[in-house]
C-alpha cells in the first residue's frame, strides 16, 4: 500500500534527484532501512533490498516500489549478511538486473537487551557477526561496484564541480549512539557499533582516493521501530520521554532525510563522518535504563532478565 510521502521524506528535496541511480540495502525490509530506500526510490532511484526472511523482503520490495510509478525494486530473501556468498550473489544480481550499484546502505543489525552475565558466548557472537562481519561482508560484495560508480560520478577536483551525472560511489553504515556513553545490557551492541564506525572511517580513507565516500548514520530513539521495541521497556516510556531534549522520538523520515543529504550533491565533501540523528538524546543520561523495572543497578544485582521488551530470542523447542 502506498505510504504517504510525508511519512518518509520531507519536502526539501527535488523529484528526480536520483534518476538512473541504484541503491543496494541490507536489512531493507526493516522499518528504518525501508524508509531510507523508499525515499531514494521516490526521488528516482531503483533499488535492491536483501534480508533473511524471503516473504517479508519480497513484500517490502513490492511495497517500496509503490513510492514511484515505473520504479524497479528487487527484494532478495534468504540472504544472511553473515554469509559472504549470499551477499555476493545478491550484489551481482542487483548490478546485473539494475545496471549498477551507486549507493549502499549497510543496515542489517541484531539487538536485544541482556547483561554480560546473561549473554552466552554465542549470543555475543551473533550480534558481532550480524553487525560487524555483516557490514564488512556487505562492503566487500559491493566495493567493486561502488568504485566503478565513484569513478563514473567523480567530482572534478580542479574546478571542483559536481559530476553532470550526479553523485555515486557512496556507502552509509547504520550504527547507533549506544557506545558513546555505553549503557547496561548493551555490551554486545556497543562493541559491534563501535566496530562498524571504525570500519566506515577506514573505508573513507582507503577508498576516498578511488572516489568512494563512507559515512555513518547513528539513529537515536526512532518511534515505531523494532529497535525501540527491543530497547525501551513499555513501563519506562513516560519517564524516558521526559529525558528527551526535543520532547519527541525521532521518525524514520528524519533518518531518510539524512540519507538523502549524504547521497546527493549536498554530501559530496562529507566522508569519514558520523551523522547523529537523535535529537541530542545521547547527550542526556544513558536513557532507558533509569526507571521502572530497569532501575540501575537493581536489575543487574537481581540477576533477573530484562522484562517488558521484545527479546528476539528463539524458542528452543
Ligand atoms: C540473551 C539471547 C537473547 C536475549 C537471543 N539470545 N536473544 N540471549 N537474551 N534476549 C541468544 C540465543 O539464546 C543464542 O545463544 C544466540 O543469542 C543466537 O540466537 P538465535 O536466535 O539462534 O540467533 P539468530 O536467529 O541468528 O538471531 C539473531 C538475534 C535476533 C540477534 C539474536 O534477535 C535477530 O535476528 N535480530 C534481528 C532483528 C533485530 O534485532 N532487529 C533490531 C535491530 S535494532 P545460545 O547460547 O542460546 O545459542 C538495532 C538498533 C540499535 O540494532 C540501537 C538503536 C538505538
Short mmCIF file of C-alpha atoms and ligand atoms in Angstrom, two decimals:
data_model
loop_
_atom_site.label_atom_id
_atom_site.label_comp_id
_atom_site.label_asym_id
_atom_site.label_seq_id
_atom_site.Cartn_x
_atom_site.Cartn_y
_atom_site.Cartn_z
CA UNK A 1 0.00 0.00 0.00
CA UNK A 2 1.46 3.41 -0.89
CA UNK A 3 2.81 5.18 2.19
CA UNK A 4 2.16 8.96 2.29
CA UNK A 5 5.32 10.78 1.24
CA UNK A 6 5.26 12.90 4.39
CA UNK A 7 5.85 9.73 6.43
CA UNK A 8 9.28 9.09 4.91
CA UNK A 9 10.56 12.23 3.16
CA UNK A 10 10.46 15.96 3.80
CA UNK A 11 9.59 18.46 1.05
CA UNK A 12 13.18 19.74 0.88
CA UNK A 13 14.30 17.52 -2.00
CA UNK A 14 13.52 17.72 -5.69
CA UNK A 15 11.98 14.84 -7.62
CA UNK A 16 14.38 13.09 -9.98
CA UNK A 17 17.40 13.70 -7.74
CA UNK A 18 18.40 10.03 -8.03
CA UNK A 19 17.21 9.21 -11.55
CA UNK A 20 19.37 6.43 -13.06
CA UNK A 21 20.86 5.59 -9.66
CA UNK A 22 20.74 2.22 -7.93
CA UNK A 23 20.80 1.56 -4.20
CA UNK A 24 21.64 -1.77 -2.55
CA UNK A 25 20.46 -2.14 1.04
CA UNK A 26 20.83 -4.86 3.66
CA UNK A 27 18.10 -5.05 6.27
CA UNK A 28 15.98 -3.26 3.70
CA UNK A 29 12.70 -4.68 4.94
CA UNK A 30 13.24 -3.15 8.39
CA UNK A 31 11.39 -0.04 9.46
CA UNK A 32 14.30 2.39 9.23
CA UNK A 33 16.04 0.99 6.15
CA UNK A 34 12.82 0.58 4.18
CA UNK A 35 12.11 4.30 4.75
CA UNK A 36 15.62 5.20 3.59
CA UNK A 37 15.17 3.16 0.42
CA UNK A 38 11.61 4.36 -0.12
CA UNK A 39 12.85 7.96 -0.03
CA UNK A 40 15.57 7.25 -2.60
CA UNK A 41 13.11 5.40 -4.84
CA UNK A 42 10.63 8.28 -4.57
CA UNK A 43 13.41 10.59 -5.75
CA UNK A 44 14.20 8.45 -8.81
CA UNK A 45 16.42 5.54 -7.74
CA UNK A 46 15.93 1.86 -8.41
CA UNK A 47 16.72 -0.45 -5.53
CA UNK A 48 17.62 -3.89 -4.34
CA UNK A 49 16.86 -4.84 -0.75
CA UNK A 50 18.10 -8.02 0.87
CA UNK A 51 17.08 -9.81 4.04
CA UNK A 52 16.84 -13.17 5.74
CA UNK A 53 13.08 -13.57 5.56
CA UNK A 54 12.01 -14.29 1.98
CA UNK A 55 8.35 -13.33 2.27
CA UNK A 56 9.00 -10.18 4.29
CA UNK A 57 11.77 -9.00 1.95
CA UNK A 58 9.80 -9.60 -1.24
CA UNK A 59 6.69 -7.95 0.20
CA UNK A 60 8.73 -4.93 1.35
CA UNK A 61 10.25 -4.55 -2.12
CA UNK A 62 6.79 -4.52 -3.72
CA UNK A 63 5.60 -2.01 -1.19
CA UNK A 64 8.61 0.30 -1.63
CA UNK A 65 8.08 0.22 -5.42
CA UNK A 66 4.74 1.99 -4.92
CA UNK A 67 6.71 5.14 -3.97
CA UNK A 68 7.24 5.90 -7.67
CA UNK A 69 5.39 4.52 -10.67
CA UNK A 70 7.86 2.81 -13.03
CA UNK A 71 10.46 2.14 -10.34
CA UNK A 72 12.27 -1.18 -10.15
CA UNK A 73 12.70 -2.60 -6.67
CA UNK A 74 14.05 -6.12 -6.23
CA UNK A 75 13.63 -7.98 -2.95
CA UNK A 76 16.09 -10.82 -2.41
CA UNK A 77 15.30 -13.02 0.59
CA UNK A 78 17.28 -15.85 2.19
CA UNK A 79 20.33 -13.59 2.37
CA UNK A 80 22.15 -13.75 5.70
CA UNK A 81 24.72 -10.96 5.96
CA UNK A 82 26.90 -13.38 7.94
CA UNK A 83 27.37 -15.37 4.74
CA UNK A 84 29.63 -13.60 2.20
CA UNK A 85 28.50 -15.83 -0.67
CA UNK A 86 24.83 -14.90 -0.12
CA UNK A 87 25.74 -11.24 -0.30
CA UNK A 88 27.99 -11.56 -3.32
CA UNK A 89 25.27 -13.31 -5.28
CA UNK A 90 22.73 -10.65 -4.27
CA UNK A 91 25.06 -7.76 -5.18
CA UNK A 92 25.91 -9.33 -8.54
CA UNK A 93 22.23 -9.91 -9.28
CA UNK A 94 21.42 -6.32 -8.34
CA UNK A 95 24.09 -4.95 -10.67
CA UNK A 96 23.09 -7.30 -13.46
CA UNK A 97 19.36 -6.55 -13.28
CA UNK A 98 19.51 -2.86 -12.42
CA UNK A 99 22.73 -1.95 -14.21
CA UNK A 100 24.92 -0.73 -11.34
CA UNK A 101 25.27 -0.15 -7.61
CA UNK A 102 25.76 3.55 -6.89
CA UNK A 103 24.76 3.64 -3.23
CA UNK A 104 24.95 1.09 -0.45
CA UNK A 105 23.18 1.10 2.89
CA UNK A 106 24.58 -1.45 5.34
CA UNK A 107 21.61 -1.61 7.66
CA UNK A 108 21.18 -5.19 8.87
CA UNK A 109 21.53 -5.41 12.65
CA UNK A 110 20.69 -7.59 15.60
CA UNK A 111 19.81 -6.44 19.07
CA UNK A 112 18.29 -7.46 22.39
CA UNK A 113 18.76 -6.36 25.96
CA UNK A 114 20.88 -8.67 28.12
CA UNK A 115 23.51 -8.19 30.78
CA UNK A 116 27.01 -9.62 30.31
CA UNK A 117 26.06 -12.30 32.82
CA UNK A 118 23.09 -13.28 30.68
CA UNK A 119 24.99 -13.28 27.40
CA UNK A 120 26.28 -16.62 26.19
CA UNK A 121 29.36 -16.59 24.00
CA UNK A 122 27.10 -17.40 21.09
CA UNK A 123 24.70 -14.56 21.92
CA UNK A 124 27.59 -12.05 21.92
CA UNK A 125 28.99 -13.55 18.73
CA UNK A 126 25.62 -13.45 16.96
CA UNK A 127 25.39 -9.68 17.28
CA UNK A 128 29.04 -9.12 16.38
CA UNK A 129 28.61 -11.38 13.37
CA UNK A 130 25.44 -9.71 12.12
CA UNK A 131 26.59 -6.14 12.73
CA UNK A 132 30.35 -6.10 12.18
CA UNK A 133 31.00 -9.05 9.89
CA UNK A 134 27.71 -8.37 8.12
CA UNK A 135 28.78 -4.79 7.40
CA UNK A 136 32.20 -5.96 6.25
CA UNK A 137 30.65 -8.61 4.00
CA UNK A 138 28.28 -6.03 2.54
CA UNK A 139 31.20 -3.72 1.86
CA UNK A 140 33.31 -6.43 0.23
CA UNK A 141 30.47 -7.63 -2.00
CA UNK A 142 29.63 -4.15 -3.26
CA UNK A 143 33.02 -2.38 -3.33
CA UNK A 144 33.87 -3.13 -6.97
CA UNK A 145 30.53 -1.61 -7.99
CA UNK A 146 30.97 1.38 -5.68
CA UNK A 147 34.42 2.05 -7.11
CA UNK A 148 33.04 1.87 -10.63
CA UNK A 149 30.26 4.27 -9.71
CA UNK A 150 32.64 6.61 -7.86
CA UNK A 151 34.81 6.81 -10.95
CA UNK A 152 31.87 7.44 -13.25
CA UNK A 153 30.45 10.17 -10.99
CA UNK A 154 33.73 11.75 -9.90
CA UNK A 155 33.80 15.36 -8.83
CA UNK A 156 36.29 17.28 -10.95
CA UNK A 157 38.93 18.06 -8.32
CA UNK A 158 40.26 21.16 -10.12
CA UNK A 159 37.02 23.11 -10.53
CA UNK A 160 35.63 21.40 -8.24
CA UNK A 161 32.23 20.82 -9.83
CA UNK A 162 29.76 18.02 -9.21
CA UNK A 163 29.63 15.42 -11.95
CA UNK A 164 26.94 16.18 -14.55
CA UNK A 165 25.84 12.57 -13.98
CA UNK A 166 25.18 13.32 -10.31
CA UNK A 167 26.62 11.54 -7.28
CA UNK A 168 27.67 7.90 -6.93
CA UNK A 169 30.08 5.60 -5.10
CA UNK A 170 28.69 6.18 -1.62
CA UNK A 171 28.11 3.93 1.33
CA UNK A 172 26.26 4.55 4.60
CA UNK A 173 26.60 2.27 7.61
CA UNK A 174 23.67 2.39 10.02
CA UNK A 175 25.10 2.43 13.53
CA UNK A 176 23.86 3.76 16.89
CA UNK A 177 24.84 6.07 19.73
CA UNK A 178 24.89 3.41 22.45
CA UNK A 179 28.69 3.11 22.54
CA UNK A 180 29.35 6.83 23.07
CA UNK A 181 28.48 6.58 26.77
CA UNK A 182 27.68 2.86 26.91
CA UNK A 183 24.63 1.55 28.67
CA UNK A 184 23.85 -1.54 30.70
CA UNK A 185 22.51 -4.62 28.87
CA UNK A 186 24.05 -3.46 25.58
CA UNK A 187 27.71 -4.55 25.76
CA UNK A 188 27.37 -6.71 22.66
CA UNK A 189 25.76 -3.91 20.65
CA UNK A 190 28.14 -1.22 21.93
CA UNK A 191 31.14 -3.30 20.83
CA UNK A 192 29.53 -4.06 17.46
CA UNK A 193 28.54 -0.48 16.69
CA UNK A 194 31.99 0.82 17.65
CA UNK A 195 33.39 -1.68 15.15
CA UNK A 196 31.03 -0.51 12.43
CA UNK A 197 32.04 3.12 12.99
CA UNK A 198 35.72 2.19 12.78
CA UNK A 199 35.10 0.24 9.59
CA UNK A 200 33.37 3.20 7.96
CA UNK A 201 36.20 5.56 8.87
CA UNK A 202 38.72 3.14 7.36
CA UNK A 203 36.70 2.90 4.15
CA UNK A 204 36.65 6.70 3.91
CA UNK A 205 40.43 6.97 3.91
CA UNK A 206 41.27 3.83 1.93
CA UNK A 207 38.69 4.38 -0.81
CA UNK A 208 38.37 8.18 -0.90
CA UNK A 209 41.18 8.29 -3.46
CA UNK A 210 39.04 5.99 -5.62
CA UNK A 211 36.02 8.28 -5.40
CA UNK A 212 34.08 6.41 -2.71
CA UNK A 213 32.64 8.21 0.32
CA UNK A 214 31.72 6.41 3.53
CA UNK A 215 29.68 7.72 6.42
CA UNK A 216 27.75 6.50 9.42
CA UNK A 217 24.23 7.47 10.32
CA UNK A 218 23.62 6.99 14.02
CA UNK A 219 19.90 7.00 14.73
CA UNK A 220 18.69 7.78 18.22
CA UNK A 221 15.35 6.55 19.54
CA UNK A 222 13.18 6.24 16.43
CA UNK A 223 9.47 5.66 17.02
CA UNK A 224 7.66 2.53 15.86
CA UNK A 225 10.82 0.55 15.15
CA UNK A 226 11.80 -2.94 16.18
CA UNK A 227 14.96 -1.48 17.72
CA UNK A 228 12.99 0.68 20.11
CA UNK A 229 10.60 -2.16 20.93
CA UNK A 230 13.62 -4.18 21.95
CA UNK A 231 15.31 -1.42 23.91
CA UNK A 232 12.59 0.54 25.66
CA UNK A 233 10.51 -1.36 28.17
CA UNK A 234 6.89 -0.28 27.88
CA UNK A 235 6.69 0.70 31.57
CA UNK A 236 9.53 3.25 31.27
CA UNK A 237 8.20 5.13 28.26
CA UNK A 238 6.87 8.16 30.10
CA UNK A 239 9.98 8.81 32.18
CA UNK A 240 12.15 8.20 29.14
CA UNK A 241 10.28 10.82 27.11
CA UNK A 242 10.84 13.38 29.84
CA UNK A 243 14.58 12.91 29.34
CA UNK A 244 14.45 13.69 25.63
CA UNK A 245 15.71 17.20 24.79
CA UNK A 246 13.31 17.69 21.87
CA UNK A 247 10.45 16.03 23.73
CA UNK A 248 9.75 13.54 20.98
CA UNK A 249 11.03 10.37 19.42
CA UNK A 250 12.69 10.52 16.04
CA UNK A 251 10.87 9.41 12.91
CA UNK A 252 12.01 7.25 10.05
CA UNK A 253 11.70 10.38 7.92
CA UNK A 254 14.43 12.01 9.99
CA UNK A 255 16.75 9.16 9.02
CA UNK A 256 15.63 9.09 5.39
CA UNK A 257 16.29 12.83 5.04
CA UNK A 258 19.79 12.37 6.47
CA UNK A 259 20.35 9.61 3.91
CA UNK A 260 19.29 11.83 1.01
CA UNK A 261 21.60 14.56 2.30
CA UNK A 262 24.61 12.21 2.33
CA UNK A 263 23.86 10.57 -1.02
CA UNK A 264 23.04 13.71 -3.02
CA UNK A 265 25.41 16.51 -4.08
CA UNK A 266 24.91 18.12 -0.66
CA UNK A 267 27.08 15.32 0.77
CA UNK A 268 29.84 15.29 -1.82
CA UNK A 269 32.57 16.59 0.57
CA UNK A 270 31.29 14.71 3.60
CA UNK A 271 33.12 11.46 4.28
CA UNK A 272 34.52 9.63 7.29
CA UNK A 273 31.82 11.22 9.43
CA UNK A 274 29.14 10.13 11.83
CA UNK A 275 25.83 11.89 11.36
CA UNK A 276 23.95 11.54 14.62
CA UNK A 277 20.20 11.91 14.16
CA UNK A 278 18.91 11.67 17.70
CA UNK A 279 17.55 14.99 18.94
CA UNK A 280 20.55 15.21 21.32
CA UNK A 281 19.26 12.13 23.10
CA UNK A 282 22.66 10.57 23.80
CA UNK A 283 23.90 13.74 25.47
CA UNK A 284 21.37 13.12 28.22
CA UNK A 285 21.86 10.22 30.64
CA UNK A 286 22.08 6.64 29.48
CA UNK A 287 18.44 6.67 28.52
CA UNK A 288 16.03 3.86 29.06
CA UNK A 289 17.75 2.05 31.89
CA UNK A 290 16.93 4.55 34.58
CA UNK A 291 13.40 3.81 35.58
CA UNK A 292 10.64 1.30 36.22
CA UNK A 293 11.76 -2.31 36.42
CA UNK A 294 15.09 -1.44 34.82
CA UNK A 295 16.44 0.65 37.72
CA UNK A 296 20.21 0.69 37.74
CA UNK A 297 21.86 -1.23 39.37
CA UNK A 298 18.91 -3.04 40.97
CA UNK A 299 18.09 -5.22 37.99
CA UNK A 300 21.72 -6.19 37.48
CA UNK A 301 22.06 -7.16 41.13
CA UNK A 302 18.83 -9.17 41.00
CA UNK A 303 20.20 -11.36 38.19
CA UNK A 304 16.76 -11.29 36.52
CA UNK A 305 16.46 -10.92 32.75
CA UNK A 306 15.22 -7.65 31.29
CA UNK A 307 11.40 -7.53 31.44
CA UNK A 308 8.82 -5.94 29.13
CA UNK A 309 10.76 -5.88 25.87
CA UNK A 310 10.57 -7.90 22.70
CA UNK A 311 13.53 -10.22 23.22
CA UNK A 312 14.04 -11.68 19.76
CA UNK A 313 15.17 -14.91 21.44
CA UNK A 314 14.26 -18.05 19.50
CA UNK A 315 12.32 -20.79 21.20
CA UNK A 316 14.50 -23.89 21.62
CA UNK A 317 11.54 -26.25 21.05
C1 LIG B 1 20.00 -13.35 25.87
C2 LIG B 1 19.72 -14.07 23.69
C3 LIG B 1 18.57 -13.26 23.54
C4 LIG B 1 18.16 -12.48 24.68
C5 LIG B 1 18.90 -14.32 21.68
N1 LIG B 1 19.87 -14.71 22.51
N2 LIG B 1 18.09 -13.41 22.29
N3 LIG B 1 20.43 -14.13 24.83
N4 LIG B 1 18.90 -12.54 25.81
N5 LIG B 1 17.09 -11.67 24.60
C6 LIG B 1 20.92 -15.71 22.25
C7 LIG B 1 20.35 -17.07 21.93
O1 LIG B 1 19.98 -17.78 23.09
C8 LIG B 1 21.55 -17.72 21.22
O2 LIG B 1 22.55 -18.10 22.12
C9 LIG B 1 22.13 -16.56 20.44
O3 LIG B 1 21.66 -15.35 21.07
C10 LIG B 1 21.67 -16.56 19.00
O4 LIG B 1 20.26 -16.59 18.98
P1 LIG B 1 19.44 -17.15 17.72
O5 LIG B 1 18.02 -16.79 17.88
O6 LIG B 1 19.80 -18.56 17.47
O7 LIG B 1 20.17 -16.32 16.55
P2 LIG B 1 19.67 -15.69 15.25
O8 LIG B 1 18.50 -16.39 14.69
O9 LIG B 1 20.86 -15.57 14.43
O10 LIG B 1 19.14 -14.26 15.70
C11 LIG B 1 19.99 -13.20 15.95
C12 LIG B 1 19.42 -12.27 17.04
C13 LIG B 1 17.95 -11.95 16.74
C14 LIG B 1 20.30 -11.02 17.07
C15 LIG B 1 19.51 -12.98 18.37
O11 LIG B 1 17.45 -11.14 17.77
C16 LIG B 1 17.77 -11.31 15.40
O12 LIG B 1 17.72 -11.98 14.38
N6 LIG B 1 17.66 -9.99 15.30
C17 LIG B 1 17.49 -9.28 14.00
C18 LIG B 1 16.46 -8.24 14.12
C19 LIG B 1 16.81 -7.21 15.17
O13 LIG B 1 17.43 -7.49 16.16
N7 LIG B 1 16.34 -6.01 14.97
C20 LIG B 1 16.63 -4.95 15.88
C21 LIG B 1 17.73 -4.21 15.35
S1 LIG B 1 17.69 -2.68 16.16
P3 LIG B 1 22.72 -19.64 22.62
O14 LIG B 1 23.91 -19.60 23.52
O15 LIG B 1 21.44 -19.97 23.34
O16 LIG B 1 22.94 -20.45 21.38
C22 LIG B 1 19.18 -2.14 16.33
C23 LIG B 1 19.16 -0.77 16.94
C24 LIG B 1 20.43 -0.48 17.63
O17 LIG B 1 20.12 -2.74 16.03
C25 LIG B 1 20.38 0.69 18.54
C26 LIG B 1 19.28 1.69 18.34
C27 LIG B 1 19.31 2.88 19.28
#
